Tab-separated table of C-alpha atoms in Angstrom:
chain	number	residue	atom	x	y	z
K	1	MET	CA	-14.435	-28.155	-104.331
K	2	THR	CA	-13.097	-25.097	-102.513
K	3	THR	CA	-13.020	-21.578	-103.954
K	4	SER	CA	-9.233	-21.822	-104.281
K	5	GLN	CA	-9.496	-25.108	-106.165
K	6	ARG	CA	-12.120	-23.662	-108.513
K	7	GLU	CA	-9.881	-20.652	-109.199
K	8	ASP	CA	-6.923	-22.924	-109.902
K	9	GLN	CA	-9.052	-24.997	-112.242
K	10	GLN	CA	-10.262	-21.883	-114.049
K	11	ARG	CA	-6.691	-20.599	-114.478
K	12	THR	CA	-5.622	-23.996	-115.808
K	13	THR	CA	-8.526	-24.016	-118.285
K	14	GLU	CA	-7.764	-20.476	-119.460
K	15	ARG	CA	-4.073	-21.293	-119.888
K	16	ARG	CA	-4.915	-24.422	-121.865
K	17	ARG	CA	-7.310	-22.439	-124.028
K	18	ARG	CA	-4.580	-19.900	-124.811
K	19	GLU	CA	-2.197	-22.725	-125.719
K	20	LEU	CA	-4.777	-24.218	-128.065
K	21	LEU	CA	-5.385	-20.828	-129.705
K	22	GLU	CA	-1.636	-20.422	-130.219
K	23	ALA	CA	-1.521	-23.861	-131.857
K	24	ALA	CA	-4.470	-22.859	-134.041
K	25	ASP	CA	-2.651	-19.651	-134.994
K	26	ARG	CA	0.372	-21.651	-136.144
K	27	VAL	CA	-1.822	-23.806	-138.371
K	28	VAL	CA	-3.632	-20.753	-139.765
K	29	LEU	CA	-0.292	-19.081	-140.577
K	30	ARG	CA	0.689	-22.246	-142.448
K	31	ASP	CA	-2.596	-23.263	-144.087
K	32	GLY	CA	-4.678	-20.081	-144.245
K	33	PRO	CA	-8.365	-20.755	-144.981
K	34	GLY	CA	-7.549	-24.458	-145.413
K	35	ALA	CA	-6.889	-24.784	-141.672
K	36	SER	CA	-8.946	-27.654	-140.258
K	37	MET	CA	-9.885	-28.962	-136.847
K	38	ASN	CA	-7.860	-32.124	-137.585
K	39	ALA	CA	-4.732	-30.101	-138.334
K	40	ILE	CA	-5.195	-27.867	-135.284
K	41	ALA	CA	-5.730	-30.841	-132.976
K	42	ALA	CA	-2.602	-32.512	-134.376
K	43	GLU	CA	-0.576	-29.321	-133.902
K	44	ALA	CA	-1.738	-29.104	-130.285
K	45	GLY	CA	-1.011	-32.795	-129.688
K	46	ILE	CA	-4.594	-33.605	-128.713
K	47	THR	CA	-7.637	-35.299	-130.203
K	48	LYS	CA	-10.503	-33.454	-131.863
K	49	PRO	CA	-12.943	-34.263	-129.021
K	50	ILE	CA	-10.671	-32.394	-126.603
K	51	LEU	CA	-10.578	-29.426	-128.984
K	52	TYR	CA	-14.376	-29.493	-129.204
K	53	ARG	CA	-14.568	-29.612	-125.403
K	54	HIS	CA	-12.791	-26.257	-125.189
K	55	PHE	CA	-14.510	-24.462	-128.095
K	56	GLY	CA	-17.732	-26.345	-128.781
K	57	ASP	CA	-17.353	-26.599	-132.550
K	58	LYS	CA	-15.554	-25.058	-135.519
K	59	GLY	CA	-17.597	-21.895	-135.149
K	60	GLY	CA	-16.554	-21.513	-131.532
K	61	LEU	CA	-12.884	-21.861	-132.385
K	62	TYR	CA	-13.251	-19.494	-135.336
K	63	ARG	CA	-14.902	-16.864	-133.139
K	64	ALA	CA	-12.148	-17.175	-130.538
K	65	LEU	CA	-9.443	-16.742	-133.183
K	66	ALA	CA	-11.338	-13.890	-134.815
K	67	ALA	CA	-11.711	-12.069	-131.490
K	68	ARG	CA	-7.986	-12.502	-130.842
K	69	HIS	CA	-6.998	-10.881	-134.146
K	70	THR	CA	-9.845	-8.365	-134.374
K	71	GLU	CA	-9.031	-6.869	-130.977
K	72	ALA	CA	-5.419	-6.342	-131.992
K	73	LEU	CA	-6.484	-4.700	-135.255
K	74	LEU	CA	-9.030	-2.437	-133.555
K	75	GLU	CA	-6.415	-1.292	-131.059
K	76	GLY	CA	-4.159	-0.321	-133.947
K	77	LEU	CA	-6.961	1.531	-135.725
K	78	ARG	CA	-7.914	3.437	-132.566
K	79	ALA	CA	-4.287	4.433	-132.000
K	80	ALA	CA	-4.030	5.720	-135.588
K	81	LEU	CA	-7.265	7.708	-135.256
K	82	ASP	CA	-6.157	9.263	-131.971
K	83	ALA	CA	-2.578	10.096	-133.005
K	84	PRO	CA	-1.558	13.781	-132.686
K	85	ALA	CA	-1.590	14.688	-136.379
K	86	GLU	CA	-3.722	16.675	-138.792
K	87	ARG	CA	-6.889	15.002	-140.073
K	88	ARG	CA	-5.693	13.916	-143.527
K	89	ARG	CA	-2.626	12.277	-142.006
K	90	ARG	CA	-4.761	10.386	-139.487
K	91	VAL	CA	-7.092	9.164	-142.231
K	92	GLU	CA	-4.074	7.883	-144.175
K	93	SER	CA	-2.571	6.331	-141.048
K	94	THR	CA	-5.813	4.504	-140.270
K	95	LEU	CA	-6.066	3.125	-143.802
K	96	ASP	CA	-2.416	2.115	-143.705
K	97	THR	CA	-2.836	0.370	-140.332
K	98	TYR	CA	-5.540	-1.871	-141.783
K	99	LEU	CA	-3.681	-2.595	-145.011
K	100	ALA	CA	-0.372	-3.203	-143.236
K	101	ALA	CA	-2.092	-5.707	-140.918
K	102	ILE	CA	-3.506	-7.811	-143.757
K	103	GLU	CA	-0.244	-7.542	-145.696
K	104	ALA	CA	1.818	-8.709	-142.704
K	105	ARG	CA	-0.326	-11.805	-142.068
K	106	PRO	CA	-2.127	-12.626	-145.318
K	107	GLN	CA	-2.872	-16.213	-144.320
K	108	VAL	CA	-4.628	-15.020	-141.158
K	109	TYR	CA	-6.626	-12.514	-143.200
K	110	ARG	CA	-7.636	-15.170	-145.725
K	111	PHE	CA	-8.616	-17.533	-142.925
K	112	LEU	CA	-10.845	-14.875	-141.362
K	113	MET	CA	-12.432	-13.671	-144.579
K	114	HIS	CA	-12.312	-16.456	-147.196
K	115	PRO	CA	-13.567	-20.060	-147.206
K	116	ALA	CA	-11.193	-22.851	-148.130
K	117	GLU	CA	-11.472	-23.535	-151.861
K	118	ASP	CA	-9.707	-26.891	-151.951
K	119	ALA	CA	-10.843	-28.665	-148.775
K	120	GLY	CA	-12.189	-32.171	-149.208
K	121	PRO	CA	-15.840	-33.020	-148.498
K	122	SER	CA	-14.959	-34.632	-145.155
K	123	ASP	CA	-13.044	-31.637	-143.853
K	124	ARG	CA	-14.397	-28.409	-145.248
K	125	GLY	CA	-12.524	-26.121	-142.924
K	126	PHE	CA	-14.435	-23.255	-141.339
K	127	ASP	CA	-17.799	-21.814	-142.335
K	128	VAL	CA	-16.315	-18.372	-142.859
K	129	GLY	CA	-19.387	-16.789	-144.416
K	130	ARG	CA	-21.354	-17.086	-141.163
K	131	HIS	CA	-18.749	-15.190	-139.184
K	132	SER	CA	-16.808	-12.718	-141.336
K	133	ALA	CA	-19.746	-10.335	-141.862
K	134	PRO	CA	-20.178	-9.723	-138.103
K	135	LEU	CA	-16.481	-8.830	-137.880
K	136	LEU	CA	-16.874	-6.176	-140.578
K	137	ARG	CA	-20.057	-4.869	-138.964
K	138	ARG	CA	-18.279	-4.524	-135.647
K	139	MET	CA	-15.451	-2.574	-137.259
K	140	GLY	CA	-18.017	-0.353	-138.992
K	141	GLU	CA	-19.783	0.407	-135.708
K	142	GLU	CA	-16.480	1.122	-133.945
K	143	LEU	CA	-15.468	3.574	-136.657
K	144	ALA	CA	-18.916	5.193	-136.604
K	145	VAL	CA	-18.522	5.929	-132.899
K	146	VAL	CA	-15.144	7.560	-133.511
K	147	ILE	CA	-16.552	9.747	-136.299
K	148	ALA	CA	-19.670	10.723	-134.317
K	149	GLU	CA	-17.585	11.691	-131.296
K	150	ARG	CA	-15.144	13.828	-133.229
K	151	VAL	CA	-16.747	15.364	-136.324
K	152	GLU	CA	-19.583	17.920	-136.402
K	153	LEU	CA	-22.044	16.491	-138.921
K	154	GLY	CA	-25.196	18.433	-138.061
K	155	PRO	CA	-28.620	17.155	-136.963
K	156	GLU	CA	-28.247	13.875	-138.879
K	157	GLY	CA	-24.783	13.272	-137.458
K	158	THR	CA	-25.441	9.835	-135.942
K	159	GLU	CA	-27.030	8.526	-139.139
K	160	LEU	CA	-24.236	9.937	-141.273
K	161	ALA	CA	-21.491	8.654	-138.960
K	162	ARG	CA	-22.860	5.116	-139.150
K	163	ALA	CA	-23.179	5.290	-142.924
K	164	TRP	CA	-19.610	6.573	-143.190
K	165	GLY	CA	-18.257	4.047	-140.681
K	166	HIS	CA	-19.674	1.042	-142.486
K	167	GLY	CA	-18.908	2.524	-145.901
K	168	ILE	CA	-15.257	3.129	-145.033
K	169	VAL	CA	-14.841	-0.369	-143.613
K	170	GLY	CA	-16.490	-1.857	-146.706
K	171	MET	CA	-14.175	0.164	-148.926
K	172	MET	CA	-11.072	-0.863	-146.962
K	173	HIS	CA	-12.120	-4.502	-147.044
K	174	ALA	CA	-12.982	-4.656	-150.739
K	175	ALA	CA	-10.015	-2.596	-151.938
K	176	GLY	CA	-7.620	-4.348	-149.559
K	177	ASP	CA	-8.847	-7.777	-150.646
K	178	TRP	CA	-8.260	-6.944	-154.310
K	179	TRP	CA	-4.885	-5.323	-153.624
K	180	LEU	CA	-3.629	-8.218	-151.463
K	181	ARG	CA	-4.499	-10.697	-154.193
K	182	GLU	CA	-2.970	-8.785	-157.138
K	183	ARG	CA	-0.376	-6.434	-155.568
K	184	PRO	CA	-0.659	-4.053	-158.580
K	185	PHE	CA	1.252	-1.229	-156.844
K	186	PRO	CA	2.821	-0.380	-153.451
K	187	ARG	CA	0.636	-0.149	-150.354
K	188	GLU	CA	1.279	3.572	-149.908
K	189	HIS	CA	-0.270	4.214	-153.334
K	190	LEU	CA	-3.494	2.504	-152.291
K	191	VAL	CA	-3.528	4.477	-149.037
K	192	SER	CA	-3.265	7.730	-150.976
K	193	HIS	CA	-5.915	6.719	-153.533
K	194	LEU	CA	-8.435	5.719	-150.853
K	195	ALA	CA	-7.751	8.841	-148.800
K	196	ASP	CA	-8.429	10.923	-151.927
K	197	LEU	CA	-11.750	9.129	-152.345
K	198	LEU	CA	-12.736	9.873	-148.733
K	199	TRP	CA	-11.585	13.443	-148.708
K	200	GLY	CA	-14.821	15.169	-149.765
K	201	ARG	CA	-17.125	16.266	-146.964
K	202	LEU	CA	-14.784	14.811	-144.348
K	203	ALA	CA	-12.226	17.484	-145.253
K	204	THR	CA	-14.634	20.377	-144.761
K	205	ALA	CA	-16.578	19.173	-141.685
K	206	GLY	CA	-15.554	20.858	-138.452
K	207	ASP	CA	-14.588	19.193	-135.201
K	208	ARG	CA	-17.320	18.730	-132.588
K	209	ALA	CA	-17.034	21.373	-129.893
K	210	ASP	CA	-17.604	18.753	-127.159
K	211	GLY	CA	-15.413	16.052	-128.727
K	212	PRO	CA	-11.724	15.156	-128.725
K	213	GLY	CA	-11.239	16.493	-132.253
K	214	PHE	CA	-10.392	14.762	-135.505
């Protein structure tokens, strides 16, 4: 096989993979955490063995879908953190970006973070517990980097930034999960309440002299 043929084959494989992920997205939007490999294969008009050939197993497909949605969310969070606004407003904007994302696509959120509760024994859906924790850890590390680069936290700055990064992500996840399930008040109220909770030392810490500011 020539180099050109290999490149054409690779492009074809990548295009087919994108098409399969789009089919999987449609099923997730419809079925949430109950999405199954059978349903995704049917939506794509293929058999399960072909789906396995592209992704390996349920975990492989889950990771591909998670990466697709996590990257989009992280881009939104970075944009909110880097927006030209005073610090309190950027904190609120970052919280709101996360909450707005899970509110806009609740079935996707539930698929990524919750196991199916009503799947039959022959088709249990995706083993969410194995994969959702790494997503949250990645978000925590990303946020820690942003804090460490921008806020002057003294000699223990790296340690504190990581603690804050993971703590903030855990807070957003837990509070957002509860709020999405019960909808006890408007989203902007939750944003304000969480920002109030965060606004202790973060409000008084100065910007790093060698950083982009926060």
